[in-house]
Amino acid sequence: MASNRLYLDHAATTPILPQAKAAMVGALESWSNPSSPHGDGRAARAALEDARRRIGAALGWDGQIIFTSGASEAIAIGLGRAKTGRILTSPVEHDSVLRVTPGAGRLEVTSDGLATLSPVRAEPVEALHFPSEEKGGPSTSSGRTDERVLLAIQHVNNETGVIQPLDAIDREGVILFADCAQSAAKLPLPDADMIAVSAHKFGGPPGVGALLIKDLTLIDPSGGQEQGYRSGTENLPAILAMAAALEARTDWLPKAATLRAKLDAAIEASGGRIVARNAPRIPNIASYRMPGLSARAQLIQFDLAGISVSAGSACSSGSLKTSHVLGAMGWDEAEASEVIRVSFGPATDEADIDRFIDAWTKMAARA
């Protein structure tokens, strides 16, 4: 990355921390297959299990950990192999959740992006509506043994930064799956049965993550490695880097909150609109609308100014589709097409925010 560029797209991926890079390079020097029975393999297995313990301790997690290639694979395993056919989720979830839950029931969301979780608390399981259970519709419950509802909710939305109050959910008759890709290592983990995390969101390398699961019997095994729940040789160098990144993290969100407050005020002063302004939001992610200028045009102009931002999720920003998150929140296509996302990292400082504000203000005045 050029030294004169300003990177404000940490929700897409965050640069690897020096401690994680050092751990990965060190592991590459002496790496062996953890499944091999010889001495080198046994040493690799010991390092793998030690990393599993360290990651659990750093996240405050005392359940099982299945290493994956990232949060998307953790989501596919947890939701795709869950021992229940009844899945309930929201329309503002990450694309990786929506792709594997086509027949799920969908909760409503408010204009601030908060899922209406009260039906889960107020209605008995039998009263909840699931499209896959309609007469004549495809069945998703064949062979399933758990009659509880699997509620899959993102802890922090990757586009808006909205924090869902997961710990307030009444868990009777509910298995809670939390997508914590954006909140892990920043906020305390919610009390969930399954959690998806991704290392490159908190300073680890890309291509590694984990499914945290309290009880392995919640999902069907597939054979192979990771206690028979995820096939493929474990990426030990990346896993060791993930552990190092978690152990190296610092509490930088209070500083991010101060920076975001300054940015919010400047955006509104220049005629911009803050997405989910009144909802609880993680301090390092914010989305803003600049009336009169498309997000595509904004991204080009910011890029020419040496500033990296995005228009929603990096997983779908290459498409021209309107954000499904903003659509679920009631934004029309014209409004949603003018929204960009700004996201901070540990090294983001006030000079960075001032530089972005200067570019935004000039662009808004022209718009």
PDB file of N, CA, C and O in Angstrom, residues 136-178:
ATOM      1  N   GLY A 136     -46.828 -28.365   0.416  1.00  0.00           N
ATOM      2  CA  GLY A 136     -46.346 -28.503  -0.952  1.00  0.00           C
ATOM      3  C   GLY A 136     -44.967 -27.942  -1.177  1.00  0.00           C
ATOM      4  O   GLY A 136     -44.380 -28.133  -2.229  1.00  0.00           O
ATOM      5  N   GLY A 137     -44.422 -27.223  -0.201  1.00  0.00           N
ATOM      6  CA  GLY A 137     -43.094 -26.625  -0.350  1.00  0.00           C
ATOM      7  C   GLY A 137     -42.022 -27.640  -0.019  1.00  0.00           C
ATOM      8  O   GLY A 137     -42.282 -28.697   0.544  1.00  0.00           O
ATOM      9  N   PRO A 138     -40.776 -27.332  -0.396  1.00  0.00           N
ATOM     10  CA  PRO A 138     -39.668 -28.246  -0.118  1.00  0.00           C
ATOM     11  C   PRO A 138     -39.418 -28.369   1.370  1.00  0.00           C
ATOM     12  O   PRO A 138     -39.533 -27.405   2.119  1.00  0.00           O
ATOM     13  N   SER A 139     -39.113 -29.533   1.812  1.00  0.00           N
ATOM     14  CA  SER A 139     -38.853 -29.762   3.226  1.00  0.00           C
ATOM     15  C   SER A 139     -37.372 -29.634   3.522  1.00  0.00           C
ATOM     16  O   SER A 139     -36.536 -30.120   2.778  1.00  0.00           O
ATOM     17  N   THR A 140     -37.016 -28.949   4.595  1.00  0.00           N
ATOM     18  CA  THR A 140     -35.620 -28.846   5.010  1.00  0.00           C
ATOM     19  C   THR A 140     -35.397 -29.594   6.310  1.00  0.00           C
ATOM     20  O   THR A 140     -34.325 -29.536   6.881  1.00  0.00           O
ATOM     21  N   SER A 141     -36.414 -30.285   6.789  1.00  0.00           N
ATOM     22  CA  SER A 141     -36.288 -30.918   8.098  1.00  0.00           C
ATOM     23  C   SER A 141     -36.128 -32.438   8.020  1.00  0.00           C
ATOM     24  O   SER A 141     -36.113 -33.101   9.038  1.00  0.00           O
ATOM     25  N   SER A 142     -36.030 -32.971   6.804  1.00  0.00           N
ATOM     26  CA  SER A 142     -35.886 -34.412   6.661  1.00  0.00           C
ATOM     27  C   SER A 142     -34.611 -34.897   7.324  1.00  0.00           C
ATOM     28  O   SER A 142     -33.526 -34.410   7.048  1.00  0.00           O
ATOM     29  N   GLY A 143     -34.741 -35.844   8.204  1.00  0.00           N
ATOM     30  CA  GLY A 143     -33.585 -36.408   8.864  1.00  0.00           C
ATOM     31  C   GLY A 143     -33.062 -35.576  10.019  1.00  0.00           C
ATOM     32  O   GLY A 143     -32.094 -35.962  10.667  1.00  0.00           O
ATOM     33  N   ARG A 144     -33.669 -34.448  10.291  1.00  0.00           N
ATOM     34  CA  ARG A 144     -33.199 -33.598  11.376  1.00  0.00           C
ATOM     35  C   ARG A 144     -33.726 -34.117  12.706  1.00  0.00           C
ATOM     36  O   ARG A 144     -34.836 -34.644  12.790  1.00  0.00           O
ATOM     37  N   THR A 145     -32.932 -33.934  13.754  1.00  0.00           N
ATOM     38  CA  THR A 145     -33.298 -34.506  15.046  1.00  0.00           C
ATOM     39  C   THR A 145     -33.563 -33.473  16.120  1.00  0.00           C
ATOM     40  O   THR A 145     -34.066 -33.816  17.174  1.00  0.00           O
ATOM     41  N   ASP A 146     -33.210 -32.211  15.883  1.00  0.00           N
ATOM     42  CA  ASP A 146     -33.396 -31.169  16.896  1.00  0.00           C
ATOM     43  C   ASP A 146     -34.609 -30.334  16.519  1.00  0.00           C
ATOM     44  O   ASP A 146     -34.665 -29.740  15.446  1.00  0.00           O
ATOM     45  N   GLU A 147     -35.589 -30.274  17.398  1.00  0.00           N
ATOM     46  CA  GLU A 147     -36.832 -29.567  17.099  1.00  0.00           C
ATOM     47  C   GLU A 147     -36.781 -28.087  17.438  1.00  0.00           C
ATOM     48  O   GLU A 147     -37.740 -27.359  17.205  1.00  0.00           O
ATOM     49  N   ARG A 148     -35.676 -27.627  17.972  1.00  0.00           N
ATOM     50  CA  ARG A 148     -35.574 -26.205  18.295  1.00  0.00           C
ATOM     51  C   ARG A 148     -35.379 -25.368  17.024  1.00  0.00           C
ATOM     52  O   ARG A 148     -34.988 -25.870  15.988  1.00  0.00           O
ATOM     53  N   VAL A 149     -35.659 -24.076  17.146  1.00  0.00           N
ATOM     54  CA  VAL A 149     -35.421 -23.137  16.054  1.00  0.00           C
ATOM     55  C   VAL A 149     -33.961 -22.693  16.105  1.00  0.00           C
ATOM     56  O   VAL A 149     -33.427 -22.384  17.181  1.00  0.00           O
ATOM     57  N   LEU A 150     -33.320 -22.671  14.954  1.00  0.00           N
ATOM     58  CA  LEU A 150     -31.966 -22.137  14.857  1.00  0.00           C
ATOM     59  C   LEU A 150     -32.073 -20.679  14.427  1.00  0.00           C
ATOM     60  O   LEU A 150     -32.458 -20.381  13.293  1.00  0.00           O
ATOM     61  N   LEU A 151     -31.757 -19.771  15.329  1.00  0.00           N
ATOM     62  CA  LEU A 151     -31.822 -18.338  15.051  1.00  0.00           C
ATOM     63  C   LEU A 151     -30.430 -17.852  14.684  1.00  0.00           C
ATOM     64  O   LEU A 151     -29.506 -17.903  15.493  1.00  0.00           O
ATOM     65  N   ALA A 152     -30.254 -17.404  13.439  1.00  0.00           N
ATOM     66  CA  ALA A 152     -28.954 -16.944  12.942  1.00  0.00           C
ATOM     67  C   ALA A 152     -28.998 -15.431  12.780  1.00  0.00           C
ATOM     68  O   ALA A 152     -29.712 -14.905  11.915  1.00  0.00           O
ATOM     69  N   ILE A 153     -28.242 -14.741  13.624  1.00  0.00           N
ATOM     70  CA  ILE A 153     -28.256 -13.275  13.636  1.00  0.00           C
ATOM     71  C   ILE A 153     -26.823 -12.746  13.684  1.00  0.00           C
ATOM     72  O   ILE A 153     -25.992 -13.217  14.463  1.00  0.00           O
ATOM     73  N   GLN A 154     -26.562 -11.728  12.884  1.00  0.00           N
ATOM     74  CA  GLN A 154     -25.255 -11.081  12.879  1.00  0.00           C
ATOM     75  C   GLN A 154     -25.123 -10.199  14.122  1.00  0.00           C
ATOM     76  O   GLN A 154     -26.004  -9.400  14.424  1.00  0.00           O
ATOM     77  N   HIS A 155     -24.021 -10.353  14.856  1.00  0.00           N
ATOM     78  CA  HIS A 155     -23.808  -9.542  16.049  1.00  0.00           C
ATOM     79  C   HIS A 155     -23.631  -8.074  15.683  1.00  0.00           C
ATOM     80  O   HIS A 155     -24.291  -7.196  16.249  1.00  0.00           O
ATOM     81  N   VAL A 156     -22.752  -7.796  14.721  1.00  0.00           N
ATOM     82  CA  VAL A 156     -22.524  -6.435  14.225  1.00  0.00           C
ATOM     83  C   VAL A 156     -22.655  -6.461  12.705  1.00  0.00           C
ATOM     84  O   VAL A 156     -21.985  -7.251  12.033  1.00  0.00           O
ATOM     85  N   ASN A 157     -23.511  -5.600  12.164  1.00  0.00           N
ATOM     86  CA  ASN A 157     -23.704  -5.590  10.723  1.00  0.00           C
ATOM     87  C   ASN A 157     -22.474  -5.032  10.016  1.00  0.00           C
ATOM     88  O   ASN A 157     -21.928  -3.999  10.412  1.00  0.00           O
ATOM     89  N   ASN A 158     -22.061  -5.704   8.961  1.00  0.00           N
ATOM     90  CA  ASN A 158     -20.838  -5.330   8.270  1.00  0.00           C
ATOM     91  C   ASN A 158     -20.971  -4.071   7.427  1.00  0.00           C
ATOM     92  O   ASN A 158     -19.970  -3.464   7.054  1.00  0.00           O
ATOM     93  N   GLU A 159     -22.203  -3.632   7.129  1.00  0.00           N
ATOM     94  CA  GLU A 159     -22.394  -2.412   6.343  1.00  0.00           C
ATOM     95  C   GLU A 159     -22.697  -1.205   7.214  1.00  0.00           C
ATOM     96  O   GLU A 159     -22.189  -0.115   6.966  1.00  0.00           O
ATOM     97  N   THR A 160     -23.534  -1.386   8.216  1.00  0.00           N
ATOM     98  CA  THR A 160     -23.998  -0.254   9.021  1.00  0.00           C
ATOM     99  C   THR A 160     -23.335  -0.146  10.385  1.00  0.00           C
ATOM    100  O   THR A 160     -23.386   0.907  11.018  1.00  0.00           O
ATOM    101  N   GLY A 161     -22.743  -1.245  10.870  1.00  0.00           N
ATOM    102  CA  GLY A 161     -22.160  -1.252  12.212  1.00  0.00           C
ATOM    103  C   GLY A 161     -23.171  -1.451  13.315  1.00  0.00           C
ATOM    104  O   GLY A 161     -22.818  -1.423  14.501  1.00  0.00           O
ATOM    105  N   VAL A 162     -24.453  -1.679  12.975  1.00  0.00           N
ATOM    106  CA  VAL A 162     -25.498  -1.840  13.989  1.00  0.00           C
ATOM    107  C   VAL A 162     -25.237  -3.088  14.836  1.00  0.00           C
ATOM    108  O   VAL A 162     -24.942  -4.162  14.307  1.00  0.00           O
ATOM    109  N   ILE A 163     -25.346  -2.925  16.143  1.00  0.00           N
ATOM    110  CA  ILE A 163     -25.141  -4.019  17.093  1.00  0.00           C
ATOM    111  C   ILE A 163     -26.497  -4.590  17.488  1.00  0.00           C
ATOM    112  O   ILE A 163     -27.356  -3.869  18.004  1.00  0.00           O
ATOM    113  N   GLN A 164     -26.703  -5.877  17.235  1.00  0.00           N
ATOM    114  CA  GLN A 164     -27.954  -6.521  17.629  1.00  0.00           C
ATOM    115  C   GLN A 164     -27.860  -6.960  19.098  1.00  0.00           C
ATOM    116  O   GLN A 164     -26.835  -7.504  19.518  1.00  0.00           O
ATOM    117  N   PRO A 165     -28.910  -6.749  19.893  1.00  0.00           N
ATOM    118  CA  PRO A 165     -28.890  -7.105  21.327  1.00  0.00           C
ATOM    119  C   PRO A 165     -29.104  -8.600  21.546  1.00  0.00           C
ATOM    120  O   PRO A 165     -30.133  -9.037  22.065  1.00  0.00           O
ATOM    121  N   LEU A 166     -28.135  -9.402  21.171  1.00  0.00           N
ATOM    122  CA  LEU A 166     -28.306 -10.857  21.192  1.00  0.00           C
ATOM    123  C   LEU A 166     -28.464 -11.417  22.596  1.00  0.00           C
ATOM    124  O   LEU A 166     -29.153 -12.426  22.793  1.00  0.00           O
ATOM    125  N   ASP A 167     -27.836 -10.807  23.570  1.00  0.00           N
ATOM    126  CA  ASP A 167     -27.921 -11.342  24.922  1.00  0.00           C
ATOM    127  C   ASP A 167     -29.288 -11.099  25.568  1.00  0.00           C
ATOM    128  O   ASP A 167     -29.561 -11.602  26.657  1.00  0.00           O
ATOM    129  N   ALA A 168     -30.139 -10.339  24.893  1.00  0.00           N
ATOM    130  CA  ALA A 168     -31.484 -10.079  25.426  1.00  0.00           C
ATOM    131  C   ALA A 168     -32.506 -11.098  24.936  1.00  0.00           C
ATOM    132  O   ALA A 168     -33.667 -11.063  25.339  1.00  0.00           O
ATOM    133  N   ILE A 169     -32.087 -12.023  24.087  1.00  0.00           N
ATOM    134  CA  ILE A 169     -33.022 -12.997  23.515  1.00  0.00           C
ATOM    135  C   ILE A 169     -33.350 -14.080  24.534  1.00  0.00           C
ATOM    136  O   ILE A 169     -32.472 -14.614  25.196  1.00  0.00           O
ATOM    137  N   ASP A 170     -34.623 -14.410  24.641  1.00  0.00           N
ATOM    138  CA  ASP A 170     -35.050 -15.546  25.450  1.00  0.00           C
ATOM    139  C   ASP A 170     -34.671 -16.814  24.678  1.00  0.00           C
ATOM    140  O   ASP A 170     -35.144 -17.043  23.577  1.00  0.00           O
ATOM    141  N   ARG A 171     -33.824 -17.646  25.266  1.00  0.00           N
ATOM    142  CA  ARG A 171     -33.255 -18.767  24.535  1.00  0.00           C
ATOM    143  C   ARG A 171     -34.069 -20.055  24.622  1.00  0.00           C
ATOM    144  O   ARG A 171     -33.652 -21.075  24.063  1.00  0.00           O
ATOM    145  N   GLU A 172     -35.210 -20.018  25.265  1.00  0.00           N
ATOM    146  CA  GLU A 172     -36.003 -21.243  25.370  1.00  0.00           C
ATOM    147  C   GLU A 172     -36.457 -21.691  23.984  1.00  0.00           C
ATOM    148  O   GLU A 172     -37.104 -20.944  23.247  1.00  0.00           O
ATOM    149  N   GLY A 173     -36.133 -22.922  23.617  1.00  0.00           N
ATOM    150  CA  GLY A 173     -36.516 -23.462  22.322  1.00  0.00           C
ATOM    151  C   GLY A 173     -35.727 -22.890  21.158  1.00  0.00           C
ATOM    152  O   GLY A 173     -36.113 -23.059  20.004  1.00  0.00           O
ATOM    153  N   VAL A 174     -34.606 -22.210  21.439  1.00  0.00           N
ATOM    154  CA  VAL A 174     -33.841 -21.533  20.391  1.00  0.00           C
ATOM    155  C   VAL A 174     -32.368 -21.913  20.474  1.00  0.00           C
ATOM    156  O   VAL A 174     -31.769 -21.915  21.554  1.00  0.00           O
ATOM    157  N   ILE A 175     -31.783 -22.244  19.334  1.00  0.00           N
ATOM    158  CA  ILE A 175     -30.338 -22.387  19.193  1.00  0.00           C
ATOM    159  C   ILE A 175     -29.854 -21.096  18.550  1.00  0.00           C
ATOM    160  O   ILE A 175     -30.322 -20.716  17.472  1.00  0.00           O
ATOM    161  N   LEU A 176     -28.933 -20.396  19.185  1.00  0.00           N
ATOM    162  CA  LEU A 176     -28.479 -19.103  18.670  1.00  0.00           C
ATOM    163  C   LEU A 176     -27.152 -19.249  17.934  1.00  0.00           C
ATOM    164  O   LEU A 176     -26.157 -19.713  18.491  1.00  0.00           O
ATOM    165  N   PHE A 177     -27.177 -18.842  16.667  1.00  0.00           N
ATOM    166  CA  PHE A 177     -25.964 -18.779  15.849  1.00  0.00           C
ATOM    167  C   PHE A 177     -25.639 -17.310  15.621  1.00  0.00           C
ATOM    168  O   PHE A 177     -26.449 -16.573  15.062  1.00  0.00           O
ATOM    169  N   ALA A 178     -24.450 -16.871  16.045  1.00  0.00           N
ATOM    170  CA  ALA A 178     -24.066 -15.469  15.918  1.00  0.00           C
ATOM    171  C   ALA A 178     -22.906 -15.319  14.938  1.00  0.00           C
ATOM    172  O   ALA A 178     -21.851 -15.932  15.117  1.00  0.00           O
TER     173      ALA A 178
END
